[in-house]
Amino acid sequence: MSTSIKDVAAQAGVSVGTVSNVLNHPARVSPATVKRVQRAIGALGFVRNDAARQLRAGASRTIALIVFDAANPFFTDLARGAEDAASTEGYSVVLANTSESDERESGYLDLFEEQRVRGILISPYGDVEDRLVALKGFGIPSVLVDRVSENEKFSSVSVDDVAGGLIAVEHLLGQGRRKIGFVGGPAGIPQVRDRRHGAEKAVSQTPGAALTVFDTTATTVLEGRRIGEVIVGMAPGERPDALFAANDLVALGLLQALVVSGKLTVPDDIALVGYDDIDFATSAIVPLTSIRQPSALMGETALKLLSDEASDPQLKPQRIIFQPELVIRASA
Amino acid sequence: MSTSIKDVAAQAGVSVGTVSNVLNHPARVSPATVKRVQRAIGALGFVRNDAARQLRAGASRTIALIVFDAANPFFTDLARGAEDAASTEGYSVVLANTSESDERESGYLDLFEEQRVRGILISPYGDVEDRLVALKGFGIPSVLVDRVSENEKFSSVSVDDVAGGLIAVEHLLGQGRRKIGFVGGPAGIPQVRDRRHGAEKAVSQTPGAALTVFDTTATTVLEGRRIGEVIVGMAPGERPDALFAANDLVALGLLQALVVSGKLTVPDDIALVGYDDIDFATSAIVPLTSIRQPSALMGETALKLLSDEASDPQLKPQRIIFQPELVIRASA
DNA sequence: CTCGTTTTTTGAAACGATTCAATGCTCTGG
DNA sequence: CCAGAGCATTGAATCGTTTCAAAAAACGAG
């Protein structure tokens, strides 16, 4: 049906081996022949059949990136970093969004296993480490992103959330605030837990400082608003003079509730620090001080680790932990 | 290296043809044999090699979705719709994000052509119709999303943005507002142009109504804020009593500027309608009245069209246009 | 002009599945 | 007991590349 390498060979008057060499190792072929073959390719509109190539060559040039929430700006930034790195290394990245479904996550793992992708970048949703071990045995390496490997079997790229919580609250303490509120939850989420631990650590190092925890059922704008209203309703003596939110969505919700009330100003009455430094943080009513994670760099790094592991499967797993960074704006 | 269908056949004591039938046409094989083969598959940890399958069978079960901004909630919703539909039709969807780069868009088209994907869902960024025509001749159909096909060669799924503009402004007029402001730009973007045309149409149908256009350089929160400050600074007599924003980001920016000024209230002094109904619209300071596009449904529909076209290439292109819907909240 | 070396080209053998005509087997009815 | 129908199974051919040992061609030195 479609033109194959054989047709190209006939058209150019060379053997199929030569055409293949033009495609994959041009240096081995004389310049004149290269030109002739390329002309034939152009004339016939030949497109290499990747399935056949992969079947024979064994390895694909595709890397899969599996995330559980493609809508989260953090992941889209990370994806962009991975794509950039991939294109310089000669790989292509395809994205799979599992929409927080175990079933779909496992379905995509099946798909990519059948496709024999070169490697998998994954921010796991369900419990997939066993599955990834099997894939590794099968010759498909993985690198975890935004999550460290529990059994040390995989390389991972993540951020030190304890440090993030620490610098956020240290910043608030440094401005003389003493009654700190931590807003976030549920406590089961590793990221939330770590950020809170960092906050507790900072408070415990400063005499006279205290931390109150406001638990949320999710890290959303709505939950932030709910807590914000609670705080507005508190007696002035009880009320925190600074808030650290588990992420920027929660922080934006808090901000809205405080501003709308008309009773409290940010940062004069209450200072506020968020987490993630999403685009919206800059353009909030009061531009938000936040903790930035190097999302694109994380994607880039993860891809490089994966690429290294793909070329040398013996490589032992590396754990890379980035340090977050405080971005000071108007809210604290 | 890894186990092949041949190993499974040996283990189960059947021929390779039978193993293949178990995998693809279980009905043709006796139940006892199916069971025996499946046991062998399990014991050996066999995973079908998709490259070999595709090489022989000709067609892949993968559909590519190419978008130029994976961070836009509209596209992530659309992707979710497409994925849902795909899984019921037995396809898998992989995402490619071109990040508004012509070069990358064309690179992904190359990749998917080599991979012989079953079809392509694309929200084009650059000028790729010629490229898509070539792909079609090659046996790979495409369906355009959120953009109609200029040359009628492709099926498309989009939204009637003129109608969207019309119902938005009719709603404002219905509340007695007469001095309408349209905020959006640049005028070159098809979506912006159409929404504005709809607004003009509504105004022209109502005696005494007038439309002022506030041009923006991009549809962002920042630009919305900028215009919002301009409007706050206008003399009360000149000032619009209602605003229609080209999208929700602009609307949120406007809202922030108006609220922060403390001089104007929404919706009493100025009513406000946005477009897209993004998640943030609900949780804005004043919950935003907006125009909703059925993004997930659009993805679902596009995938079905593509699936139909994949099974019958003769099918003539269909143009499906959804009607947008007014979602009334507090801002107008 | 010849011999040895290097560069270029050749072509057949994989890769691992699917397909399909051919064969083997099991019933059923006469 | 046999012919014929209907299932189940077989296995060789095939898809379009890449690979690599071997052949051919080109080149240089003596």
GROMACS .gro file of C-alpha atoms in nm, chain A residues 31-207:
model
  177
   31PRO     CA    1   2.761   1.196  -0.010
   32ALA     CA    2   2.652   1.143  -0.369
   33THR     CA    3   2.449   0.837  -0.275
   34VAL     CA    4   2.295   1.014   0.022
   35LYS     CA    5   2.172   1.284  -0.209
   36ARG     CA    6   2.031   1.040  -0.459
   37VAL     CA    7   1.847   0.844  -0.193
   38GLN     CA    8   1.707   1.156  -0.035
   39ARG     CA    9   1.576   1.269  -0.367
   40ALA     CA   10   1.401   0.935  -0.411
   41ILE     CA   11   1.254   0.963  -0.062
   42GLY     CA   12   1.118   1.304  -0.144
   43ALA     CA   13   0.981   1.195  -0.481
   44LEU     CA   14   0.797   0.899  -0.337
   45GLY     CA   15   0.685   1.065  -0.015
   46PHE     CA   16   0.834   0.784   0.186
   47VAL     CA   17   0.777   0.780   0.561
   48ARG     CA   18   0.962   0.533   0.776
   49ASN     CA   19   0.743   0.273   0.941
   50ASP     CA   20   0.822   0.303   1.307
   51ALA     CA   21   0.668  -0.031   1.395
   52ALA     CA   22   0.905  -0.218   1.169
   53ARG     CA   23   1.199  -0.015   1.286
   54GLN     CA   24   1.119  -0.079   1.643
   55LEU     CA   25   1.056  -0.446   1.588
   56ARG     CA   26   1.399  -0.493   1.444
   57ALA     CA   27   1.591  -0.237   1.644
   58GLY     CA   28   1.430  -0.338   1.970
   59ALA     CA   29   1.403   0.004   2.124
   60SER     CA   30   1.169   0.291   2.067
   61ARG     CA   31   1.254   0.661   2.083
   62THR     CA   32   0.945   0.748   2.280
   63ILE     CA   33   0.923   0.828   2.648
   64ALA     CA   34   0.592   0.829   2.830
   65LEU     CA   35   0.500   1.080   3.098
   66ILE     CA   36   0.215   0.965   3.320
   67VAL     CA   37   0.050   1.217   3.552
   68PHE     CA   38  -0.270   1.204   3.752
   69ASP     CA   39  -0.382   1.560   3.689
   70ALA     CA   40  -0.289   1.717   3.361
   71ALA     CA   41  -0.480   2.031   3.456
   72ASN     CA   42  -0.242   2.116   3.738
   73PRO     CA   43  -0.007   2.393   3.621
   74PHE     CA   44   0.274   2.228   3.812
   75PHE     CA   45   0.252   1.922   3.588
   76THR     CA   46   0.215   2.113   3.267
   77ASP     CA   47   0.530   2.309   3.352
   78LEU     CA   48   0.706   1.989   3.440
   79ALA     CA   49   0.596   1.836   3.112
   80ARG     CA   50   0.735   2.129   2.923
   81GLY     CA   51   1.072   2.085   3.090
   82ALA     CA   52   1.073   1.715   3.005
   83GLU     CA   53   0.980   1.783   2.643
   84ASP     CA   54   1.257   2.036   2.603
   85ALA     CA   55   1.515   1.798   2.741
   86ALA     CA   56   1.376   1.513   2.533
   87SER     CA   57   1.412   1.696   2.208
   88THR     CA   58   1.779   1.762   2.271
   89GLU     CA   59   1.833   1.396   2.355
   90GLY     CA   60   1.644   1.278   2.049
   91TYR     CA   61   1.342   1.142   2.230
   92SER     CA   62   0.976   1.225   2.195
   93VAL     CA   63   0.749   1.256   2.494
   94VAL     CA   64   0.389   1.145   2.497
   95LEU     CA   65   0.162   1.239   2.784
   96ALA     CA   66  -0.091   1.021   2.956
   97ASN     CA   67  -0.341   1.166   3.197
   98THR     CA   68  -0.491   0.921   3.442
   99SER     CA   69  -0.737   1.168   3.594
  100GLU     CA   70  -0.681   1.019   3.937
  101SER     CA   71  -0.800   0.675   3.834
  102ASP     CA   72  -0.612   0.363   3.940
  103GLU     CA   73  -0.766   0.171   3.658
  104ARG     CA   74  -0.658   0.414   3.394
  105GLU     CA   75  -0.310   0.439   3.539
  106SER     CA   76  -0.269   0.068   3.513
  107GLY     CA   77  -0.419   0.069   3.163
  108TYR     CA   78  -0.160   0.316   3.043
  109LEU     CA   79   0.117   0.110   3.199
  110ASP     CA   80  -0.011  -0.185   2.996
  111LEU     CA   81  -0.019   0.021   2.680
  112PHE     CA   82   0.332   0.155   2.721
  113GLU     CA   83   0.462  -0.188   2.809
  114GLU     CA   84   0.318  -0.329   2.486
  115GLN     CA   85   0.461  -0.037   2.298
  116ARG     CA   86   0.800  -0.101   2.453
  117VAL     CA   87   0.857   0.268   2.520
  118ARG     CA   88   1.209   0.362   2.605
  119GLY     CA   89   1.119   0.466   2.955
  120ILE     CA   90   0.850   0.601   3.183
  121LEU     CA   91   0.834   0.922   3.380
  122ILE     CA   92   0.559   0.889   3.636
  123SER     CA   93   0.403   1.081   3.916
  124PRO     CA   94   0.225   0.784   4.066
  125TYR     CA   95  -0.131   0.802   4.183
  126GLY     CA   96  -0.200   0.445   4.293
  127ASP     CA   97   0.035   0.189   4.434
  128VAL     CA   98   0.239   0.100   4.129
  129GLU     CA   99   0.591   0.036   4.254
  130ASP     CA  100   0.558  -0.340   4.209
  131ARG     CA  101   0.436  -0.285   3.862
  132LEU     CA  102   0.731  -0.060   3.787
  133VAL     CA  103   0.972  -0.319   3.922
  134ALA     CA  104   0.827  -0.568   3.675
  135LEU     CA  105   0.865  -0.318   3.394
  136LYS     CA  106   1.224  -0.263   3.489
  137GLY     CA  107   1.289  -0.635   3.473
  138PHE     CA  108   1.133  -0.614   3.132
  139GLY     CA  109   1.383  -0.351   3.022
  140ILE     CA  110   1.170  -0.042   3.070
  141PRO     CA  111   1.314   0.195   3.331
  142SER     CA  112   1.109   0.448   3.524
  143VAL     CA  113   1.182   0.767   3.710
  144LEU     CA  114   0.946   0.900   3.973
  145VAL     CA  115   0.861   1.266   3.977
  146ASP     CA  116   0.737   1.464   4.276
  147ARG     CA  117   0.745   1.149   4.485
  148VAL     CA  118   1.039   0.958   4.624
  149SER     CA  119   1.076   0.587   4.578
  150GLU     CA  120   0.988   0.403   4.895
  151ASN     CA  121   1.202   0.100   4.826
  152GLU     CA  122   1.495   0.290   4.677
  153LYS     CA  123   1.453   0.098   4.355
  154PHE     CA  124   1.394   0.397   4.135
  155SER     CA  125   1.547   0.729   4.067
  156SER     CA  126   1.331   1.016   4.172
  157VAL     CA  127   1.314   1.389   4.134
  158SER     CA  128   1.128   1.579   4.399
  159VAL     CA  129   1.126   1.887   4.614
  160ASP     CA  130   1.216   1.916   4.978
  161ASP     CA  131   0.874   2.010   5.111
  162VAL     CA  132   0.992   2.019   5.471
  163ALA     CA  133   1.242   2.287   5.372
  164GLY     CA  134   0.967   2.468   5.184
  165GLY     CA  135   0.749   2.480   5.493
  166LEU     CA  136   1.047   2.589   5.697
  167ILE     CA  137   1.147   2.886   5.484
  168ALA     CA  138   0.787   2.996   5.442
  169VAL     CA  139   0.731   3.016   5.815
  170GLU     CA  140   1.078   3.150   5.890
  171HIS     CA  141   0.995   3.437   5.658
  172LEU     CA  142   0.679   3.509   5.854
  173LEU     CA  143   0.863   3.483   6.186
  174GLY     CA  144   1.133   3.712   6.052
  175GLN     CA  145   0.871   3.981   6.010
  176GLY     CA  146   0.778   3.963   6.372
  177ARG     CA  147   0.472   3.743   6.336
  178ARG     CA  148   0.427   3.491   6.615
  179LYS     CA  149   0.080   3.342   6.586
  180ILE     CA  150   0.112   3.129   6.276
  181GLY     CA  151  -0.174   2.937   6.117
  182PHE     CA  152  -0.114   2.641   5.887
  183VAL     CA  153  -0.401   2.585   5.646
  184GLY     CA  154  -0.410   2.256   5.455
  185GLY     CA  155  -0.511   1.895   5.443
  186PRO     CA  156  -0.589   1.618   5.436
  187ALA     CA  157  -0.286   1.524   5.641
  188GLY     CA  158  -0.249   1.197   5.452
  189ILE     CA  159  -0.107   1.364   5.142
  190PRO     CA  160   0.274   1.341   5.164
  191GLN     CA  161   0.327   1.691   5.028
  192VAL     CA  162   0.088   1.845   5.281
  193ARG     CA  163   0.236   1.649   5.567
  194ASP     CA  164   0.591   1.755   5.484
  195ARG     CA  165   0.506   2.121   5.443
  196ARG     CA  166   0.339   2.118   5.778
  197HIS     CA  167   0.637   1.949   5.941
  198GLY     CA  168   0.858   2.225   5.805
  199ALA     CA  169   0.625   2.482   5.954
  200GLU     CA  170   0.630   2.310   6.292
  201LYS     CA  171   1.007   2.296   6.286
  202ALA     CA  172   1.037   2.670   6.221
  203VAL     CA  173   0.795   2.752   6.501
  204SER     CA  174   0.969   2.526   6.749
  205GLN     CA  175   1.295   2.707   6.688
  206THR     CA  176   1.150   3.044   6.782
  207PRO     CA  177   1.057   3.116   7.145
   0.00000   0.00000   0.00000
